[in-house]
Tab-separated table of N, CA and C in Angstrom:
chain	number	residue	atom	x	y	z
Y	1	UNK	N	10.532	-17.935	-3.021
Y	1	UNK	CA	8.567	-17.375	-3.249
Y	1	UNK	C	7.984	-17.570	-2.106
Y	2	UNK	N	8.747	-17.490	-0.454
Y	2	UNK	CA	8.413	-17.706	0.641
Y	2	UNK	C	7.587	-16.098	0.945
Y	3	UNK	N	8.200	-15.208	0.380
Y	3	UNK	CA	7.775	-14.183	0.778
Y	3	UNK	C	8.380	-13.598	1.574
Y	4	UNK	N	9.455	-13.870	2.530
Y	4	UNK	CA	10.050	-13.076	3.679
Y	4	UNK	C	9.584	-11.621	3.504
Y	5	UNK	N	9.555	-11.109	4.583
Y	5	UNK	CA	9.274	-9.444	4.917
Y	5	UNK	C	7.900	-9.504	4.309
Y	6	UNK	N	6.742	-9.851	4.071
Y	6	UNK	CA	5.272	-9.607	3.558
Y	6	UNK	C	5.119	-8.523	4.196
Y	7	UNK	N	5.266	-9.804	6.145
Y	7	UNK	CA	4.921	-8.413	6.948
Y	7	UNK	C	6.187	-7.982	8.049
Y	8	UNK	N	6.601	-7.658	8.620
Y	8	UNK	CA	7.414	-7.946	10.094
Y	8	UNK	C	6.680	-6.852	11.168
Y	9	UNK	N	7.114	-7.405	11.717
Y	9	UNK	CA	6.817	-6.530	13.554
Y	9	UNK	C	8.055	-6.709	14.532
Y	10	UNK	N	8.125	-5.971	15.830
Y	10	UNK	CA	8.973	-6.301	16.041
Y	10	UNK	C	8.435	-5.217	17.714
Y	11	UNK	N	9.566	-5.353	19.098
Y	11	UNK	CA	9.572	-4.552	19.690
Y	11	UNK	C	8.894	-5.803	21.325
Y	12	UNK	N	8.590	-6.599	21.221
Y	12	UNK	CA	8.611	-7.464	21.965
Y	12	UNK	C	9.027	-8.711	22.431
Y	13	UNK	N	9.333	-9.327	23.285
Y	13	UNK	CA	10.213	-10.197	23.659
Y	13	UNK	C	10.211	-11.006	23.783
Y	14	UNK	N	9.416	-12.116	23.222
Y	14	UNK	CA	9.185	-13.290	23.362
Y	14	UNK	C	10.118	-14.890	23.714
Y	15	UNK	N	11.285	-14.211	23.541
Y	15	UNK	CA	12.177	-15.286	23.951
Y	15	UNK	C	12.542	-14.948	24.912
Y	16	UNK	N	12.611	-13.787	25.794
Y	16	UNK	CA	12.750	-13.320	26.805
Y	16	UNK	C	13.634	-13.194	27.513
Y	17	UNK	N	14.590	-13.146	26.814
Y	17	UNK	CA	16.187	-12.334	26.836
Y	17	UNK	C	16.517	-11.114	27.343
Y	18	UNK	N	15.076	-10.353	27.310
Y	18	UNK	CA	15.384	-8.331	27.589
Y	18	UNK	C	15.812	-7.920	26.552
Y	19	UNK	N	15.251	-8.486	25.527
Y	19	UNK	CA	16.125	-7.580	24.353
Y	19	UNK	C	14.275	-7.629	23.178
Y	20	UNK	N	14.942	-6.578	22.297
Y	20	UNK	CA	13.175	-6.732	21.691
Y	20	UNK	C	13.554	-8.026	20.559
Y	21	UNK	N	12.933	-8.714	19.946
Y	21	UNK	CA	13.044	-9.097	18.775
Y	21	UNK	C	12.093	-9.142	17.343
Y	22	UNK	N	12.298	-9.603	17.037
Y	22	UNK	CA	11.606	-9.065	15.251
Y	22	UNK	C	10.781	-10.635	14.584
Y	23	UNK	N	9.496	-10.274	14.461
Y	23	UNK	CA	8.775	-10.983	13.148
Y	23	UNK	C	9.201	-10.851	12.253
Y	24	UNK	N	8.538	-11.584	11.472
Y	24	UNK	CA	9.098	-11.763	9.535
Y	24	UNK	C	8.423	-12.816	9.399
Y	25	UNK	N	7.018	-12.295	8.668
Y	25	UNK	CA	5.547	-12.276	7.791
Y	25	UNK	C	6.268	-13.586	6.468
Y	26	UNK	N	6.301	-14.698	6.359
Y	26	UNK	CA	6.253	-15.607	4.583
Y	26	UNK	C	4.973	-16.009	4.473
Y	27	UNK	N	4.291	-15.360	4.131
Y	27	UNK	CA	2.934	-16.148	3.788
Y	27	UNK	C	2.978	-17.359	2.552
Y	28	UNK	N	4.168	-17.568	1.828
Y	28	UNK	CA	4.582	-18.499	0.779
Y	28	UNK	C	5.178	-19.749	0.659
Y	29	UNK	N	5.661	-19.560	2.183
Y	29	UNK	CA	6.420	-20.558	2.434
Y	29	UNK	C	5.715	-21.500	2.620
Y	30	UNK	N	6.214	-22.790	2.244
Y	30	UNK	CA	5.844	-24.398	2.086
Y	30	UNK	C	6.029	-25.291	2.983
Y	31	UNK	N	6.050	-25.161	4.234
Y	31	UNK	CA	7.193	-25.671	5.046
Y	31	UNK	C	6.161	-26.776	5.645
Y	32	UNK	N	4.912	-26.435	5.507
Y	32	UNK	CA	3.996	-27.960	5.922
Y	32	UNK	C	3.137	-28.379	4.622
Y	33	UNK	N	3.443	-27.498	2.720
Y	33	UNK	CA	2.270	-27.545	2.578
Y	33	UNK	C	2.885	-26.308	1.507
Y	34	UNK	N	2.189	-26.548	-0.009
Y	34	UNK	CA	2.394	-25.370	-0.539
Y	34	UNK	C	1.701	-24.073	0.312
Y	35	UNK	N	1.929	-22.684	0.136
Y	35	UNK	CA	1.282	-21.672	0.445
Y	35	UNK	C	1.035	-21.662	2.183
Y	36	UNK	N	1.084	-22.816	2.548
Y	36	UNK	CA	1.045	-23.270	4.050
Y	36	UNK	C	1.570	-21.440	5.060
Y	37	UNK	N	2.388	-21.306	4.908
Y	37	UNK	CA	3.379	-20.147	5.327
Y	37	UNK	C	4.741	-20.314	6.446
Y	38	UNK	N	4.877	-19.142	6.834
Y	38	UNK	CA	5.677	-19.472	8.178
Y	38	UNK	C	5.439	-17.731	8.549
Y	39	UNK	N	5.955	-18.136	9.874
Y	39	UNK	CA	7.221	-16.470	10.360
Y	39	UNK	C	7.660	-17.035	11.531
Y	40	UNK	N	9.581	-16.491	10.778
Y	40	UNK	CA	10.133	-16.511	11.751
Y	40	UNK	C	10.145	-15.270	12.862
Y	41	UNK	N	10.625	-15.820	13.895
Y	41	UNK	CA	11.326	-14.874	15.443
Y	41	UNK	C	12.910	-14.877	15.192
Y	42	UNK	N	13.002	-13.433	15.063
Y	42	UNK	CA	14.753	-13.411	15.555
Y	42	UNK	C	14.585	-12.791	16.989
Y	43	UNK	N	15.937	-13.658	17.123
Y	43	UNK	CA	15.988	-12.659	18.882
Y	43	UNK	C	16.410	-11.561	18.400
Y	44	UNK	N	16.505	-10.892	19.240
Y	44	UNK	CA	17.467	-9.486	19.629
Y	44	UNK	C	18.605	-10.023	19.614
Y	45	UNK	N	19.653	-8.419	19.354
Y	45	UNK	CA	20.717	-8.407	19.332
Y	45	UNK	C	21.279	-9.114	18.182
Y	46	UNK	N	20.441	-9.703	17.208
Y	46	UNK	CA	21.448	-10.565	16.209
Y	46	UNK	C	21.245	-8.823	14.929
Y	47	UNK	N	22.543	-8.731	14.975
Y	47	UNK	CA	24.034	-7.979	14.571
Y	47	UNK	C	23.809	-8.353	12.192
Y	48	UNK	N	24.276	-7.013	11.875
Y	48	UNK	CA	24.266	-7.799	10.671
Y	48	UNK	C	23.618	-8.489	9.235
Y	49	UNK	N	23.806	-8.956	8.836
Y	49	UNK	CA	23.231	-9.733	7.703
Y	49	UNK	C	22.948	-11.153	8.332
Y	50	UNK	N	21.522	-12.084	8.772
Y	50	UNK	CA	20.699	-13.077	8.664
Y	50	UNK	C	20.744	-13.749	7.869
Y	51	UNK	N	20.785	-14.873	7.079
Y	51	UNK	CA	19.619	-15.852	6.354
Y	51	UNK	C	18.580	-16.380	7.800
Y	52	UNK	N	17.212	-16.182	7.170
Y	52	UNK	CA	16.299	-16.599	8.458
Y	52	UNK	C	16.720	-18.673	8.178
Y	53	UNK	N	17.437	-18.968	8.074
Y	53	UNK	CA	17.754	-20.580	7.906
Y	53	UNK	C	18.328	-20.063	9.561
Y	54	UNK	N	19.040	-19.100	10.549
Y	54	UNK	CA	19.372	-18.937	11.541
Y	54	UNK	C	18.319	-19.045	12.432
Y	55	UNK	N	17.017	-17.900	12.557
Y	55	UNK	CA	15.946	-17.702	12.892
Y	55	UNK	C	16.112	-18.504	14.217
Y	56	UNK	N	15.481	-17.890	15.457
Y	56	UNK	CA	15.177	-18.484	16.181
Y	56	UNK	C	14.327	-19.847	16.662
Y	57	UNK	N	12.900	-19.004	15.892
Y	57	UNK	CA	11.989	-19.894	15.717
Y	57	UNK	C	11.500	-19.826	14.178
Y	58	UNK	N	10.475	-20.795	14.206
Y	58	UNK	CA	9.548	-20.963	13.158
Y	58	UNK	C	8.472	-21.540	13.411
Y	59	UNK	N	7.473	-20.424	12.884
Y	59	UNK	CA	6.331	-20.873	13.197
Y	59	UNK	C	5.300	-21.343	12.304
Y	60	UNK	N	5.370	-21.924	11.762
Y	60	UNK	CA	5.038	-22.505	10.596
Y	60	UNK	C	3.675	-23.137	10.288
Y	61	UNK	N	2.519	-22.994	9.749
Y	61	UNK	CA	1.328	-23.004	8.978
Y	61	UNK	C	0.818	-24.210	9.221
Y	62	UNK	N	-0.385	-24.666	9.895
Y	62	UNK	CA	-0.955	-25.789	9.887
Y	62	UNK	C	-1.519	-26.679	8.432
Y	63	UNK	N	-1.340	-26.136	7.084
Y	63	UNK	CA	-1.596	-26.617	5.891
Y	63	UNK	C	-1.594	-25.833	4.894
Y	64	UNK	N	-1.397	-26.557	3.464
Y	64	UNK	CA	-1.632	-25.921	2.651
Y	64	UNK	C	-1.833	-24.683	2.539
Y	65	UNK	N	-2.168	-23.842	1.583
Y	65	UNK	CA	-2.553	-22.761	1.208
Y	65	UNK	C	-3.459	-21.689	2.878
Y	66	UNK	N	-2.910	-22.773	3.658
Y	66	UNK	CA	-2.983	-21.763	5.142
Y	66	UNK	C	-2.537	-19.810	5.103
Y	67	UNK	N	-1.344	-19.337	4.567
Y	67	UNK	CA	-0.796	-18.332	3.720
Y	67	UNK	C	-0.362	-17.736	5.686
Y	68	UNK	N	-0.054	-18.314	6.071
Y	68	UNK	CA	0.249	-18.506	7.937
Y	68	UNK	C	1.748	-17.308	7.748
Y	69	UNK	N	1.492	-15.877	8.609
Y	69	UNK	CA	2.113	-14.918	8.263
Y	69	UNK	C	1.782	-14.088	7.526
Y	70	UNK	N	0.555	-13.974	6.841
Y	70	UNK	CA	-0.279	-12.677	5.935
Y	70	UNK	C	-0.010	-11.562	6.947
Y	71	UNK	N	-0.347	-11.663	8.573
Y	71	UNK	CA	-0.089	-10.847	9.564
Y	71	UNK	C	0.688	-11.238	10.719
Y	72	UNK	N	1.239	-10.053	10.767
Y	72	UNK	CA	1.788	-10.741	12.334
Y	72	UNK	C	2.335	-9.273	13.495
Y	73	UNK	N	2.066	-9.805	14.599
Y	73	UNK	CA	1.939	-8.545	15.583
Y	73	UNK	C	3.068	-9.219	16.768
Y	74	UNK	N	3.521	-8.199	17.923
Y	74	UNK	CA	3.851	-8.432	19.319
Y	74	UNK	C	2.646	-8.097	20.266
Y	75	UNK	N	2.275	-9.086	20.699
Y	75	UNK	CA	0.871	-8.811	21.498
Y	75	UNK	C	1.299	-8.692	23.288
Y	76	UNK	N	2.728	-8.510	23.489
Y	76	UNK	CA	2.284	-8.052	25.283
Y	76	UNK	C	2.565	-9.564	25.791
Y	77	UNK	N	2.335	-9.344	27.304
Y	77	UNK	CA	2.083	-10.497	27.872
Y	77	UNK	C	0.517	-10.954	27.966
Y	78	UNK	N	0.025	-11.603	26.961
Y	78	UNK	CA	-1.468	-11.984	27.660
Y	78	UNK	C	-1.720	-12.559	28.713
Y	79	UNK	N	-0.922	-13.876	29.235
Y	79	UNK	CA	-1.415	-14.645	30.669
Y	79	UNK	C	-0.433	-14.580	31.921
Y	80	UNK	N	0.155	-13.029	31.343
Y	80	UNK	CA	0.669	-12.688	33.169
Y	80	UNK	C	1.982	-13.885	33.541
Y	81	UNK	N	2.593	-14.579	32.236
Y	81	UNK	CA	3.589	-15.421	33.082
Y	81	UNK	C	4.712	-14.541	32.857
Y	82	UNK	N	5.092	-13.353	32.206
Y	82	UNK	CA	6.126	-12.391	32.158
Y	82	UNK	C	7.406	-12.729	30.597
Y	83	UNK	N	6.427	-13.628	30.047
Y	83	UNK	CA	7.246	-13.092	28.792
Y	83	UNK	C	6.112	-12.288	27.263
Y	84	UNK	N	6.124	-11.905	26.797
Y	84	UNK	CA	5.607	-11.236	25.384
Y	84	UNK	C	4.954	-12.126	24.599
Y	85	UNK	N	3.593	-12.508	24.415
Y	85	UNK	CA	3.493	-13.336	22.877
Y	85	UNK	C	2.909	-12.993	21.792
Y	86	UNK	N	2.585	-13.818	21.019
Y	86	UNK	CA	2.690	-13.162	18.968
Y	86	UNK	C	1.289	-13.953	18.509
Y	87	UNK	N	0.830	-13.144	17.663
Y	87	UNK	CA	-0.165	-13.193	16.860
Y	87	UNK	C	-0.312	-13.103	15.894
Y	88	UNK	N	-0.199	-14.210	15.300
Y	88	UNK	CA	0.023	-15.109	13.463
Y	88	UNK	C	-1.886	-14.874	12.597
Y	89	UNK	N	-1.359	-13.981	11.688
Y	89	UNK	CA	-3.113	-14.331	10.467
Y	89	UNK	C	-2.851	-15.164	10.182
Y	90	UNK	N	-3.639	-15.766	9.408
Y	90	UNK	CA	-3.664	-16.901	8.330
Y	90	UNK	C	-4.746	-16.384	7.210
Y	91	UNK	N	-5.056	-16.247	6.702
Y	91	UNK	CA	-6.175	-15.540	5.499
Y	91	UNK	C	-6.876	-16.570	4.940
Y	92	UNK	N	-5.921	-17.779	4.261
Y	92	UNK	CA	-6.589	-18.999	3.646
Y	92	UNK	C	-6.691	-19.611	4.950
Y	93	UNK	N	-6.432	-19.865	5.950
Y	93	UNK	CA	-6.913	-20.669	6.422
Y	93	UNK	C	-8.954	-21.135	5.983
Y	94	UNK	N	-8.482	-22.830	5.752
Y	94	UNK	CA	-10.359	-22.756	5.695
Y	94	UNK	C	-11.143	-23.938	6.771
Y	95	UNK	N	-10.850	-23.718	7.563
Y	95	UNK	CA	-11.623	-24.677	9.395
Y	95	UNK	C	-13.065	-23.729	8.809
Y	96	UNK	N	-12.983	-22.398	9.069
Y	96	UNK	CA	-14.422	-22.156	9.215
Y	96	UNK	C	-15.313	-22.072	7.764
Y	97	UNK	N	-14.880	-22.468	6.941
Y	97	UNK	CA	-15.262	-22.689	5.389
Y	97	UNK	C	-13.885	-22.124	4.596
Y	98	UNK	N	-14.342	-21.944	2.788
Y	98	UNK	CA	-12.780	-21.953	2.348
Y	98	UNK	C	-12.574	-20.285	2.334
Y	99	UNK	N	-11.095	-19.674	2.652
Y	99	UNK	CA	-10.869	-18.402	3.075
Y	99	UNK	C	-11.971	-17.613	4.370
Y	100	UNK	N	-11.950	-18.637	5.056
Y	100	UNK	CA	-12.404	-18.001	6.146
Y	100	UNK	C	-12.145	-17.333	7.190
Y	101	UNK	N	-10.098	-18.350	6.940
Y	101	UNK	CA	-9.073	-17.446	7.633
Y	101	UNK	C	-9.179	-17.821	9.062
Y	102	UNK	N	-7.443	-17.193	9.646
Y	102	UNK	CA	-7.606	-17.656	11.011
Y	102	UNK	C	-6.640	-16.643	11.903
Y	103	UNK	N	-6.454	-16.800	12.657
Y	103	UNK	CA	-5.519	-15.773	14.177
Y	103	UNK	C	-4.834	-16.740	15.388
Y	104	UNK	N	-4.438	-17.181	14.754
Y	104	UNK	CA	-3.358	-17.773	16.794
Y	104	UNK	C	-2.599	-17.287	17.249
Y	105	UNK	N	-2.761	-17.332	18.138
Y	105	UNK	CA	-1.642	-16.837	19.581
Y	105	UNK	C	-1.306	-17.616	20.311
Y	106	UNK	N	0.491	-17.307	19.685
Y	106	UNK	CA	1.522	-18.242	20.390
Y	106	UNK	C	1.825	-17.856	21.431
Y	107	UNK	N	2.477	-18.400	23.213
Y	107	UNK	CA	2.737	-17.912	23.764
Y	107	UNK	C	3.872	-17.977	23.950
Y	108	UNK	N	4.941	-17.158	24.103
Y	108	UNK	CA	6.718	-17.080	24.583
Y	108	UNK	C	6.917	-17.322	26.411
Y	109	UNK	N	7.661	-18.110	26.037
Y	109	UNK	CA	8.787	-18.579	25.248
Y	109	UNK	C	8.921	-19.563	24.116
Y	110	UNK	N	9.478	-19.020	23.446
Y	110	UNK	CA	8.966	-19.567	21.737
Y	110	UNK	C	11.091	-19.842	21.709
Y	111	UNK	N	10.973	-20.868	20.847
Y	111	UNK	CA	12.055	-21.837	20.208
Y	111	UNK	C	12.126	-22.828	19.061
Y	112	UNK	N	12.770	-22.266	18.303
Y	112	UNK	CA	12.322	-24.033	17.297
Y	112	UNK	C	11.538	-24.135	16.424
Y	113	UNK	N	11.153	-25.112	15.941
Y	113	UNK	CA	10.004	-25.512	15.147
Y	113	UNK	C	8.863	-25.702	15.481
Y	114	UNK	N	8.085	-24.792	15.588
Y	114	UNK	CA	6.301	-24.923	16.167
Y	114	UNK	C	5.153	-24.694	15.178
Y	115	UNK	N	4.638	-25.615	14.788
Y	115	UNK	CA	3.487	-25.966	14.458
Y	115	UNK	C	2.344	-24.717	14.855
Y	116	UNK	N	1.650	-24.132	13.947
Y	116	UNK	CA	0.678	-23.136	14.594
Y	116	UNK	C	-0.397	-23.977	14.827
Y	117	UNK	N	-0.526	-25.723	14.712
Y	117	UNK	CA	-1.580	-25.890	15.234
Y	117	UNK	C	-1.452	-26.179	16.734
Y	118	UNK	N	-0.179	-26.188	17.141
Y	118	UNK	CA	-0.400	-25.851	19.113
Y	118	UNK	C	-0.224	-24.615	19.816
Y	119	UNK	N	-0.604	-23.854	19.098
Y	119	UNK	CA	-1.350	-22.459	19.239
Y	119	UNK	C	-2.120	-22.299	20.341
Y	120	UNK	N	-1.792	-22.177	21.833
Y	120	UNK	CA	-2.980	-21.774	22.545
Y	120	UNK	C	-4.137	-21.329	22.448
Y	121	UNK	N	-4.163	-20.405	21.225
Y	121	UNK	CA	-5.566	-19.761	20.936
Y	121	UNK	C	-5.660	-20.232	19.217
Y	122	UNK	N	-6.076	-20.987	18.686
Y	122	UNK	CA	-6.786	-20.257	17.393
Y	122	UNK	C	-8.492	-20.050	16.836
Y	123	UNK	N	-8.403	-18.581	16.783
Y	123	UNK	CA	-9.567	-18.117	16.186
Y	123	UNK	C	-9.257	-17.916	14.569
Y	124	UNK	N	-11.018	-18.807	14.795
Y	124	UNK	CA	-11.438	-19.139	13.019
Y	124	UNK	C	-12.551	-18.249	12.603
Y	125	UNK	N	-12.146	-17.704	11.345
Y	125	UNK	CA	-13.134	-16.979	11.027
Y	125	UNK	C	-14.614	-17.757	11.059
Y	126	UNK	N	-16.009	-16.537	10.893
Y	126	UNK	CA	-17.243	-17.542	11.032
Y	126	UNK	C	-17.755	-17.796	10.412
Y	127	UNK	N	-16.937	-17.532	9.070
Y	127	UNK	CA	-17.551	-17.549	7.591
Y	127	UNK	C	-17.154	-17.903	6.578
Y	128	UNK	N	-17.259	-18.818	5.198
Y	128	UNK	CA	-16.307	-18.400	4.308
Y	128	UNK	C	-16.385	-17.248	3.897
Y	129	UNK	N	-14.108	-17.029	3.670
Y	129	UNK	CA	-13.906	-15.882	2.533
Y	129	UNK	C	-14.442	-14.664	3.477
Y	130	UNK	N	-14.425	-14.828	4.996
Y	130	UNK	CA	-14.089	-13.576	5.832
Y	130	UNK	C	-12.805	-13.325	6.019
Y	131	UNK	N	-11.504	-14.295	5.982
Y	131	UNK	CA	-10.643	-14.359	5.442
Y	131	UNK	C	-9.951	-13.393	7.274
Y	132	UNK	N	-11.034	-13.566	8.106
Y	132	UNK	CA	-10.273	-13.911	9.573
Y	132	UNK	C	-8.868	-13.250	9.697
Y	133	UNK	N	-8.188	-12.305	10.699
Y	133	UNK	CA	-6.525	-12.708	10.637
Y	133	UNK	C	-5.398	-11.878	9.195
Y	134	UNK	N	-6.552	-11.566	8.399
Y	134	UNK	CA	-5.860	-9.870	7.168
Y	134	UNK	C	-5.037	-9.079	7.898
Y	135	UNK	N	-5.467	-8.799	9.247
Y	135	UNK	CA	-4.874	-7.674	9.920
Y	135	UNK	C	-4.970	-8.853	11.629
Y	136	UNK	N	-3.921	-8.144	12.165
Y	136	UNK	CA	-3.950	-9.137	13.753
Y	136	UNK	C	-2.958	-7.679	14.748
Y	137	UNK	N	-3.554	-7.213	15.559
Y	137	UNK	CA	-2.021	-6.587	16.460
Y	137	UNK	C	-2.728	-6.396	17.775
Y	138	UNK	N	-1.358	-6.469	18.610
Y	138	UNK	CA	-1.900	-6.245	19.888
Y	138	UNK	C	-2.412	-4.721	20.534
Y	139	UNK	N	-3.262	-5.183	21.442
Y	139	UNK	CA	-4.668	-3.976	21.790
Y	139	UNK	C	-4.067	-4.047	22.798
Y	140	UNK	N	-3.058	-3.495	23.443
Y	140	UNK	CA	-2.754	-3.241	24.425
Y	140	UNK	C	-3.696	-3.937	26.235
Y	141	UNK	N	-4.218	-3.391	26.793
Y	141	UNK	CA	-4.767	-3.736	27.902
Y	141	UNK	C	-6.387	-3.166	27.832
Y	142	UNK	N	-7.165	-3.021	27.373
Y	142	UNK	CA	-8.382	-2.763	26.693
Y	142	UNK	C	-9.770	-2.694	27.144
Y	143	UNK	N	-9.759	-3.943	28.767
Y	143	UNK	CA	-10.679	-3.571	29.792
Y	143	UNK	C	-9.728	-3.665	31.204
Y	144	UNK	N	-8.393	-3.139	31.111
Y	144	UNK	CA	-8.093	-2.997	32.428
Y	144	UNK	C	-7.647	-3.937	33.915
Y	145	UNK	N	-7.796	-5.195	32.634
Y	145	UNK	CA	-7.692	-6.413	33.755
Y	145	UNK	C	-6.096	-6.762	33.894
Y	146	UNK	N	-4.927	-5.565	33.369
Y	146	UNK	CA	-3.588	-6.287	33.393
Y	146	UNK	C	-2.903	-6.965	32.324
Y	147	UNK	N	-3.635	-7.585	31.842
Y	147	UNK	CA	-3.523	-8.106	30.432
Y	147	UNK	C	-3.511	-7.998	28.724
Y	148	UNK	N	-2.415	-8.140	28.416
Y	148	UNK	CA	-2.419	-7.698	26.623
Y	148	UNK	C	-3.759	-8.669	26.249
Y	149	UNK	N	-3.702	-7.428	25.419
Y	149	UNK	CA	-5.367	-8.193	24.546
Y	149	UNK	C	-4.903	-8.317	22.947
Y	150	UNK	N	-6.047	-8.950	22.220
Y	150	UNK	CA	-5.696	-9.862	20.743
Y	150	UNK	C	-6.839	-9.178	19.871
Y	151	UNK	N	-6.454	-8.152	19.467
Y	151	UNK	CA	-7.250	-8.066	17.800
Y	151	UNK	C	-7.182	-8.840	16.600
Y	152	UNK	N	-8.159	-8.873	16.066
Y	152	UNK	CA	-8.333	-9.530	15.338
Y	152	UNK	C	-9.113	-8.964	13.708
Y	153	UNK	N	-9.150	-8.254	12.637
Y	153	UNK	CA	-9.403	-8.033	11.692
Y	153	UNK	C	-10.318	-9.365	10.455
Y	154	UNK	N	-11.051	-9.282	10.558
Y	154	UNK	CA	-11.981	-9.794	8.940
Y	154	UNK	C	-12.455	-8.829	8.199
Y	155	UNK	N	-11.701	-8.308	6.754
Y	155	UNK	CA	-12.107	-7.519	6.499
Y	155	UNK	C	-13.570	-7.762	5.761
Y	156	UNK	N	-13.665	-9.254	4.926
Y	156	UNK	CA	-14.907	-9.762	3.985
Y	156	UNK	C	-16.060	-10.419	4.571
Y	157	UNK	N	-15.802	-10.418	6.366
Y	157	UNK	CA	-17.299	-11.162	6.706
Y	157	UNK	C	-18.675	-9.675	6.499
Y	158	UNK	N	-19.802	-10.396	7.090
Y	158	UNK	CA	-20.401	-10.084	6.322
Y	158	UNK	C	-22.060	-9.745	6.791
Y	159	UNK	N	-21.478	-8.818	8.406
Y	159	UNK	CA	-22.339	-8.714	9.454
Y	159	UNK	C	-23.207	-8.019	8.568
Y	160	UNK	N	-23.373	-6.799	8.313
Y	160	UNK	CA	-23.784	-6.026	7.894
Y	160	UNK	C	-24.962	-6.070	6.648
Y	161	UNK	N	-24.214	-6.000	5.988
Y	161	UNK	CA	-23.728	-6.343	4.091
Y	161	UNK	C	-22.769	-6.963	3.681
Y	162	UNK	N	-23.176	-6.955	3.168
Y	162	UNK	CA	-21.520	-7.523	2.083
Y	162	UNK	C	-20.209	-7.146	2.221
Y	163	UNK	N	-19.160	-7.595	2.317
Y	163	UNK	CA	-18.092	-7.978	3.353
Y	163	UNK	C	-18.210	-6.335	4.119
Y	164	UNK	N	-18.540	-6.029	4.916
Y	164	UNK	CA	-18.809	-4.992	5.386
Y	164	UNK	C	-17.862	-4.947	6.532
Y	165	UNK	N	-17.476	-6.160	7.099
Y	165	UNK	CA	-15.897	-6.836	7.548
Y	165	UNK	C	-16.436	-6.333	9.368
Y	166	UNK	N	-15.178	-6.643	9.619
Y	166	UNK	CA	-15.639	-7.066	11.296
Y	166	UNK	C	-14.500	-7.023	12.055
Y	167	UNK	N	-13.815	-6.553	13.210
Y	167	UNK	CA	-13.027	-6.558	14.084
Y	167	UNK	C	-13.348	-7.611	15.053
Y	168	UNK	N	-12.521	-8.363	16.306
Y	168	UNK	CA	-12.727	-8.785	16.961
Y	168	UNK	C	-11.494	-8.622	18.347
Y	169	UNK	N	-11.896	-8.683	19.297
Y	169	UNK	CA	-11.287	-8.100	20.762
Y	169	UNK	C	-11.180	-9.612	21.082
Y	170	UNK	N	-9.941	-10.963	21.826
Y	170	UNK	CA	-9.744	-11.445	22.393
Y	170	UNK	C	-9.290	-10.866	23.510
Y	171	UNK	N	-9.724	-10.470	24.766
Y	171	UNK	CA	-8.738	-11.071	25.692
Y	171	UNK	C	-7.819	-11.215	26.483
Y	172	UNK	N	-7.049	-10.678	26.938
Y	172	UNK	CA	-5.890	-11.376	27.834
Y	172	UNK	C	-6.532	-12.019	28.786
Y	173	UNK	N	-5.459	-13.387	29.173
Y	173	UNK	CA	-5.772	-14.126	30.224
Y	173	UNK	C	-7.314	-15.108	30.206
C-alpha cells in the first residue's frame, strides 16, 4: 500500500559517486504515520531486482497525511557544493491550511533515513487546498547565476480565480 513508483526520477547524482541515481516516490508509505509518504534514493550502478528496503536513503514525510513523494525530481546543484540536490512534493501537508501542500529541497549527499523536517528549504502552500508540490521539477539555471533552480506547481491556488493555479521558481543558492 505504499504506492512505490507513483513517480520516479533519475539522472542526477545526489550520492556523489559519479553515477546517475534513481528516486522512487511512495506517497502512501506510513513511515512517519498513515500516508506520511516516503521517497527512496537508489544509488546508480544497482543492477537486477532491488527491494526498496535496501535503498541508499529514505526521505520520510514529516507527519500523517502529508503524502510526501507525490512528486520527485533531481534538481542539479542548487548550492554550488558539487552534489546534486533533490526536490520532493507533499500535497497533503497542512502547514499552510488543510491540503496547502509543501515542497522540500534536500541537499546532497544523502544516505540513510532522512526526515523531510530537516530539509534545507520547505516551501509551504500559501492557502488551504493549494496542493503545492503537486508537481516539482528542476528548472535548470533560469537566472544565469550558475546554480540550479527549483520549480513548484500548486494547481489549486486561487490567484486570479478559483483553482487558477500557480507555479513558483525558487532560485538556487
